[in-house]
Coordinates of N, CA and C in Angstrom, one line a residue:
X1 N 34.6 -0.7 9.2 CA 34.8 -1.9 9.2 C 32.8 -1.7 10.5
X2 N 32.2 -2.7 10.8 CA 30.9 -2.4 11.5 C 32.0 -2.7 12.8
X3 N 30.6 -2.5 14.1 CA 31.2 -3.5 14.8 C 30.8 -4.8 15.4
X4 N 30.4 -5.8 14.4 CA 30.6 -7.4 14.0 C 31.7 -7.9 13.4
X5 N 31.9 -6.5 12.8 CA 33.4 -7.5 12.0 C 34.8 -7.1 12.9
X6 N 34.6 -5.9 13.7 CA 35.6 -6.0 14.8 C 35.2 -6.8 15.5
X7 N 34.6 -7.7 16.4 CA 34.8 -8.2 16.9 C 35.1 -9.6 16.6
X8 N 35.0 -10.0 15.6 CA 35.6 -11.3 15.5 C 36.8 -11.2 15.2
X9 N 37.5 -10.0 14.4 CA 38.7 -9.4 14.1 C 39.5 -9.8 15.5
X10 N 38.9 -8.9 16.6 CA 39.5 -9.3 17.7 C 39.8 -10.6 18.6
X11 N 38.6 -11.7 18.3 CA 38.5 -12.7 18.2 C 39.8 -13.7 17.5
X12 N 39.7 -13.5 16.2 CA 40.5 -14.1 15.1 C 42.3 -13.9 16.1
X13 N 42.0 -12.7 15.7 CA 44.0 -12.2 16.7 C 43.9 -12.7 17.9
X14 N 43.2 -12.8 18.3 CA 43.5 -13.3 20.2 C 44.3 -14.6 20.0
X15 N 42.9 -15.3 19.4 CA 43.2 -17.4 18.6 C 44.3 -16.8 18.3
X16 N 45.3 -15.7 17.2 CA 46.4 -16.4 17.1 C 47.4 -16.4 18.4
X17 N 47.2 -15.0 18.8 CA 48.3 -14.4 19.1 C 48.0 -16.0 20.0
X18 N 46.9 -16.8 20.4 CA 47.5 -17.5 21.8 C 48.1 -18.9 21.2
X19 N 48.3 -19.3 19.8 CA 48.9 -20.2 19.7 C 49.8 -20.2 18.9
X20 N 50.5 -19.5 18.6 CA 51.6 -18.4 18.4 C 51.2 -18.1 17.0
X21 N 50.9 -17.8 16.4 CA 50.6 -18.1 14.5 C 50.2 -16.3 14.1
X22 N 50.4 -15.1 14.9 CA 49.8 -14.2 14.9 C 50.9 -13.3 14.2
X23 N 50.4 -12.4 12.5 CA 51.8 -12.2 12.1 C 51.4 -10.3 11.7
X24 N 51.3 -9.7 12.0 CA 51.2 -8.5 11.6 C 50.5 -8.4 9.5
X25 N 51.3 -8.8 9.0 CA 51.6 -9.3 8.0 C 50.4 -9.7 7.5
X26 N 49.3 -10.8 8.5 CA 47.9 -11.5 8.1 C 47.3 -10.7 8.6
X27 N 46.8 -8.9 8.9 CA 46.1 -8.7 8.6 C 45.4 -8.7 7.9
X28 N 44.9 -8.6 6.4 CA 44.5 -8.4 5.2 C 43.9 -9.7 5.5
X29 N 44.6 -10.8 5.4 CA 43.6 -11.8 5.5 C 42.9 -12.1 6.4
X30 N 42.5 -11.2 8.8 CA 42.2 -12.0 9.2 C 41.2 -10.7 9.1
X31 N 40.8 -9.4 8.0 CA 39.5 -8.9 7.5 C 38.9 -9.6 7.1
X32 N 39.5 -10.3 5.9 CA 38.6 -10.8 5.1 C 38.1 -12.1 5.2
X33 N 38.7 -12.7 6.9 CA 38.4 -13.7 7.6 C 37.3 -13.1 8.1
X34 N 37.5 -12.0 9.3 CA 36.3 -11.7 10.3 C 35.1 -10.9 9.4
X35 N 35.0 -10.1 7.8 CA 33.7 -9.8 7.2 C 33.5 -10.7 6.6
X36 N 34.0 -12.4 6.1 CA 33.3 -13.2 5.9 C 32.5 -13.6 7.2
X37 N 33.0 -14.1 8.4 CA 32.5 -14.9 9.7 C 30.8 -13.1 9.7
X38 N 30.8 -12.0 9.7 CA 30.4 -11.2 9.4 C 29.4 -11.1 8.8
X39 N 29.5 -11.5 7.8 CA 28.6 -12.1 6.9 C 27.8 -12.9 6.7
X40 N 28.4 -14.4 7.1 CA 27.9 -15.5 7.6 C 26.8 -15.4 9.2
X41 N 26.4 -15.1 9.4 CA 25.8 -13.9 11.2 C 25.5 -13.4 10.0
X42 N 25.0 -12.9 9.9 CA 24.4 -12.1 9.0 C 23.0 -12.7 8.2
X43 N 23.3 -13.6 7.4 CA 22.7 -14.9 6.5 C 22.4 -15.6 7.0
X44 N 22.8 -16.2 8.7 CA 22.0 -17.3 8.9 C 21.3 -16.9 10.2
X45 N 21.3 -15.3 10.6 CA 19.8 -14.9 10.7 C 18.7 -14.8 9.7
X46 N 19.2 -13.9 8.9 CA 17.8 -14.1 8.2 C 17.7 -14.9 7.6
X47 N 18.4 -16.0 6.8 CA 18.0 -17.6 7.2 C 16.8 -18.5 8.2
X48 N 17.0 -18.2 9.0 CA 16.0 -18.5 10.7 C 15.3 -17.8 9.9
X49 N 15.1 -16.0 10.3 CA 14.4 -15.8 10.7 C 13.5 -16.1 9.1
X50 N 13.6 -16.1 8.2 CA 13.1 -16.8 6.8 C 12.2 -17.8 7.0
X51 N 12.0 -18.2 7.7 CA 11.8 -19.9 7.9 C 12.5 -21.3 8.0
X52 N 14.1 -20.7 7.7 CA 14.8 -21.8 7.8 C 14.7 -23.5 7.0
X53 N 13.9 -22.8 5.7 CA 13.5 -23.5 4.3 C 15.1 -24.0 4.1
X54 N 15.5 -24.8 3.6 CA 16.4 -25.6 2.7 C 15.8 -25.0 0.7
X55 N 15.1 -25.4 0.8 CA 14.3 -25.3 -0.6 C 13.5 -24.8 -0.8
X56 N 13.5 -23.4 -2.1 CA 12.0 -22.9 -1.9 C 11.4 -22.9 -3.7
X57 N 10.6 -22.5 -3.4 CA 9.7 -22.5 -5.3 C 10.5 -21.8 -5.2
X58 N 10.8 -22.0 -6.7 CA 10.8 -21.0 -7.8 C 10.0 -21.0 -9.3
X59 N 9.7 -20.0 -9.4 CA 9.2 -19.6 -10.6 C 10.0 -19.4 -11.8
X60 N 9.9 -20.4 -13.5 CA 10.8 -19.6 -13.8 C 10.5 -18.9 -15.2
X61 N 10.9 -18.5 -16.2 CA 9.7 -17.2 -17.4 C 9.4 -18.4 -17.7
X62 N 9.2 -19.7 -18.7 CA 8.3 -20.1 -18.8 C 6.9 -20.4 -17.8
X63 N 7.3 -20.1 -16.4 CA 5.7 -20.4 -15.8 C 5.6 -21.9 -15.0
X64 N 7.3 -22.7 -14.9 CA 6.8 -23.0 -14.4 C 7.5 -23.6 -12.9
X65 N 7.1 -24.1 -12.2 CA 7.3 -24.2 -11.2 C 8.4 -24.9 -10.2
X66 N 9.7 -24.7 -9.6 CA 10.2 -26.3 -9.2 C 10.6 -25.8 -7.6
X67 N 11.4 -26.3 -7.5 CA 11.8 -26.5 -5.7 C 13.7 -26.0 -5.8
X68 N 14.2 -24.7 -5.5 CA 15.2 -24.9 -5.4 C 16.1 -25.0 -4.4
X69 N 17.4 -24.4 -4.5 CA 17.7 -25.0 -2.6 C 17.3 -23.1 -2.6
X70 N 17.7 -23.0 -1.3 CA 17.7 -21.8 -1.3 C 18.4 -20.8 -1.5
X71 N 18.8 -19.7 -2.1 CA 19.6 -18.6 -2.2 C 20.5 -18.4 -0.5
X72 N 19.9 -17.8 -0.1 CA 20.9 -17.3 1.5 C 21.5 -18.1 2.1
X73 N 20.8 -20.4 1.9 CA 21.8 -21.3 2.0 C 22.3 -21.5 1.3
X74 N 22.6 -21.3 0.0 CA 23.7 -21.3 -0.9 C 24.9 -19.9 -0.5
X75 N 24.1 -19.3 -0.1 CA 25.1 -18.0 0.1 C 25.8 -19.2 1.3
X76 N 25.2 -19.0 2.0 CA 25.3 -19.4 3.5 C 26.7 -20.6 3.1
X77 N 26.5 -21.6 2.6 CA 28.1 -22.7 2.1 C 28.9 -22.2 2.3
X78 N 28.8 -20.6 0.7 CA 29.7 -20.2 0.1 C 30.6 -19.6 1.4
X79 N 30.2 -19.6 2.5 CA 30.8 -18.2 3.0 C 31.4 -18.9 3.9
X80 N 30.6 -20.7 4.4 CA 31.6 -20.9 5.7 C 32.7 -22.1 4.9
X81 N 32.2 -21.7 3.0 CA 34.1 -22.7 2.4 C 34.8 -21.8 2.5
X82 N 34.3 -20.3 2.7 CA 35.0 -19.3 2.5 C 36.3 -19.1 3.6
X83 N 35.2 -19.4 4.8 CA 35.7 -19.0 6.5 C 36.8 -19.7 7.0
X84 N 36.1 -21.4 6.8 CA 37.0 -23.4 6.3 C 38.1 -22.6 5.9
X85 N 38.1 -21.8 4.9 CA 39.7 -21.9 3.9 C 40.3 -21.1 4.7
X86 N 40.1 -19.7 5.0 CA 41.2 -19.0 5.6 C 41.3 -19.2 7.0
X87 N 40.5 -19.9 7.9 CA 40.2 -20.3 9.0 C 42.1 -21.3 8.8
X88 N 41.8 -21.9 8.3 CA 42.8 -23.0 7.4 C 44.4 -22.3 7.6
X89 N 44.3 -21.5 6.4 CA 45.3 -20.5 5.8 C 46.0 -19.5 6.7
X90 N 45.5 -18.8 8.3 CA 45.8 -18.7 9.4 C 46.1 -19.5 10.5
X91 N 46.3 -20.3 10.0 CA 46.8 -22.0 10.8 C 45.4 -22.2 12.3
X92 N 44.4 -22.2 11.4 CA 43.3 -21.7 12.9 C 42.6 -23.4 13.0
X93 N 43.1 -23.8 12.6 CA 42.9 -25.9 12.3 C 43.3 -26.3 11.9
X94 N 43.5 -27.2 12.6 CA 44.7 -28.7 13.3 C 45.7 -28.5 12.0
X95 N 45.0 -28.7 10.6 CA 45.8 -29.5 9.6 C 46.6 -27.8 9.0
X96 N 45.7 -26.6 9.4 CA 46.5 -25.3 9.3 C 47.5 -25.2 10.1
X97 N 47.7 -25.3 11.1 CA 48.5 -24.7 12.2 C 49.5 -25.7 12.0
X98 N 49.9 -27.0 11.5 CA 50.6 -27.4 11.0 C 51.8 -27.2 10.1
X99 N 51.0 -26.4 8.9 CA 51.5 -26.6 7.4 C 51.9 -25.0 8.0
X100 N 51.9 -24.0 8.9 CA 52.4 -22.4 9.0 C 53.4 -23.2 10.0
X101 N 53.7 -24.2 10.4 CA 55.1 -24.7 11.4 C 54.8 -24.8 13.0
X102 N 53.5 -25.4 13.0 CA 53.4 -26.1 14.3 C 53.3 -27.1 14.0
X103 N 54.7 -27.4 15.2 CA 54.7 -29.1 15.7 C 52.8 -30.0 15.7
X104 N 52.4 -30.1 17.2 CA 51.5 -30.9 17.0 C 50.0 -29.4 17.0
X105 N 49.6 -30.0 17.1 CA 47.5 -29.0 17.4 C 47.7 -28.7 18.2
X106 N 47.6 -26.9 18.4 CA 47.4 -26.6 19.5 C 45.9 -27.0 21.1
X107 N 46.5 -26.6 22.0 CA 46.0 -27.9 23.8 C 45.0 -26.7 23.9
X108 N 43.8 -26.1 22.9 CA 42.7 -25.0 23.2 C 41.6 -25.0 23.4
X109 N 41.7 -24.8 24.7 CA 40.0 -25.4 24.8 C 39.0 -24.1 23.6
X110 N 39.8 -22.9 24.1 CA 38.8 -21.7 23.6 C 39.5 -22.2 21.6
X111 N 40.3 -22.4 21.3 CA 40.0 -22.4 20.0 C 39.4 -23.5 19.9
X112 N 39.1 -24.3 19.9 CA 38.2 -25.8 19.7 C 37.0 -25.5 19.5
X113 N 36.8 -24.4 20.1 CA 35.2 -24.0 20.7 C 35.2 -23.1 19.6
X114 N 35.9 -22.2 19.2 CA 36.0 -21.2 18.3 C 35.6 -21.7 16.6
X115 N 36.9 -23.2 16.5 CA 36.6 -23.7 15.8 C 35.1 -24.7 15.1
X116 N 34.7 -24.8 16.4 CA 33.1 -25.5 16.5 C 32.1 -24.9 16.0
X117 N 32.4 -24.7 16.3 CA 31.1 -22.9 16.0 C 31.2 -21.9 14.8
X118 N 32.7 -22.2 14.0 CA 32.2 -20.9 13.1 C 32.3 -20.4 13.0
X119 N 32.4 -19.3 14.3 CA 32.9 -18.0 14.6 C 34.1 -17.7 15.1

């Protein structure tokens, strides 16, 4: 596993331990979330380097040129959805936290920053 994904894994574990939801059985899901966060970071960086355009020109086989969603933006959007899903399953959102047995949303500034940043 690359260093960026490892960094994300450590942060996810730390957050889960802080709110009391960490279990070793969740390691596979934590790894997937960490890799999705890494992939999102890389896609976002490349998207910004390419000018951050949400729509790009595309020429089809017939030679017609149209505007389509940037492939990088589509990837980023899919990754965001997956990240939110895994965060919820691991109890890292208020809804997910309640779903896995938490009584109230955790009072953690660090957790809220984690959720806001998506990292």
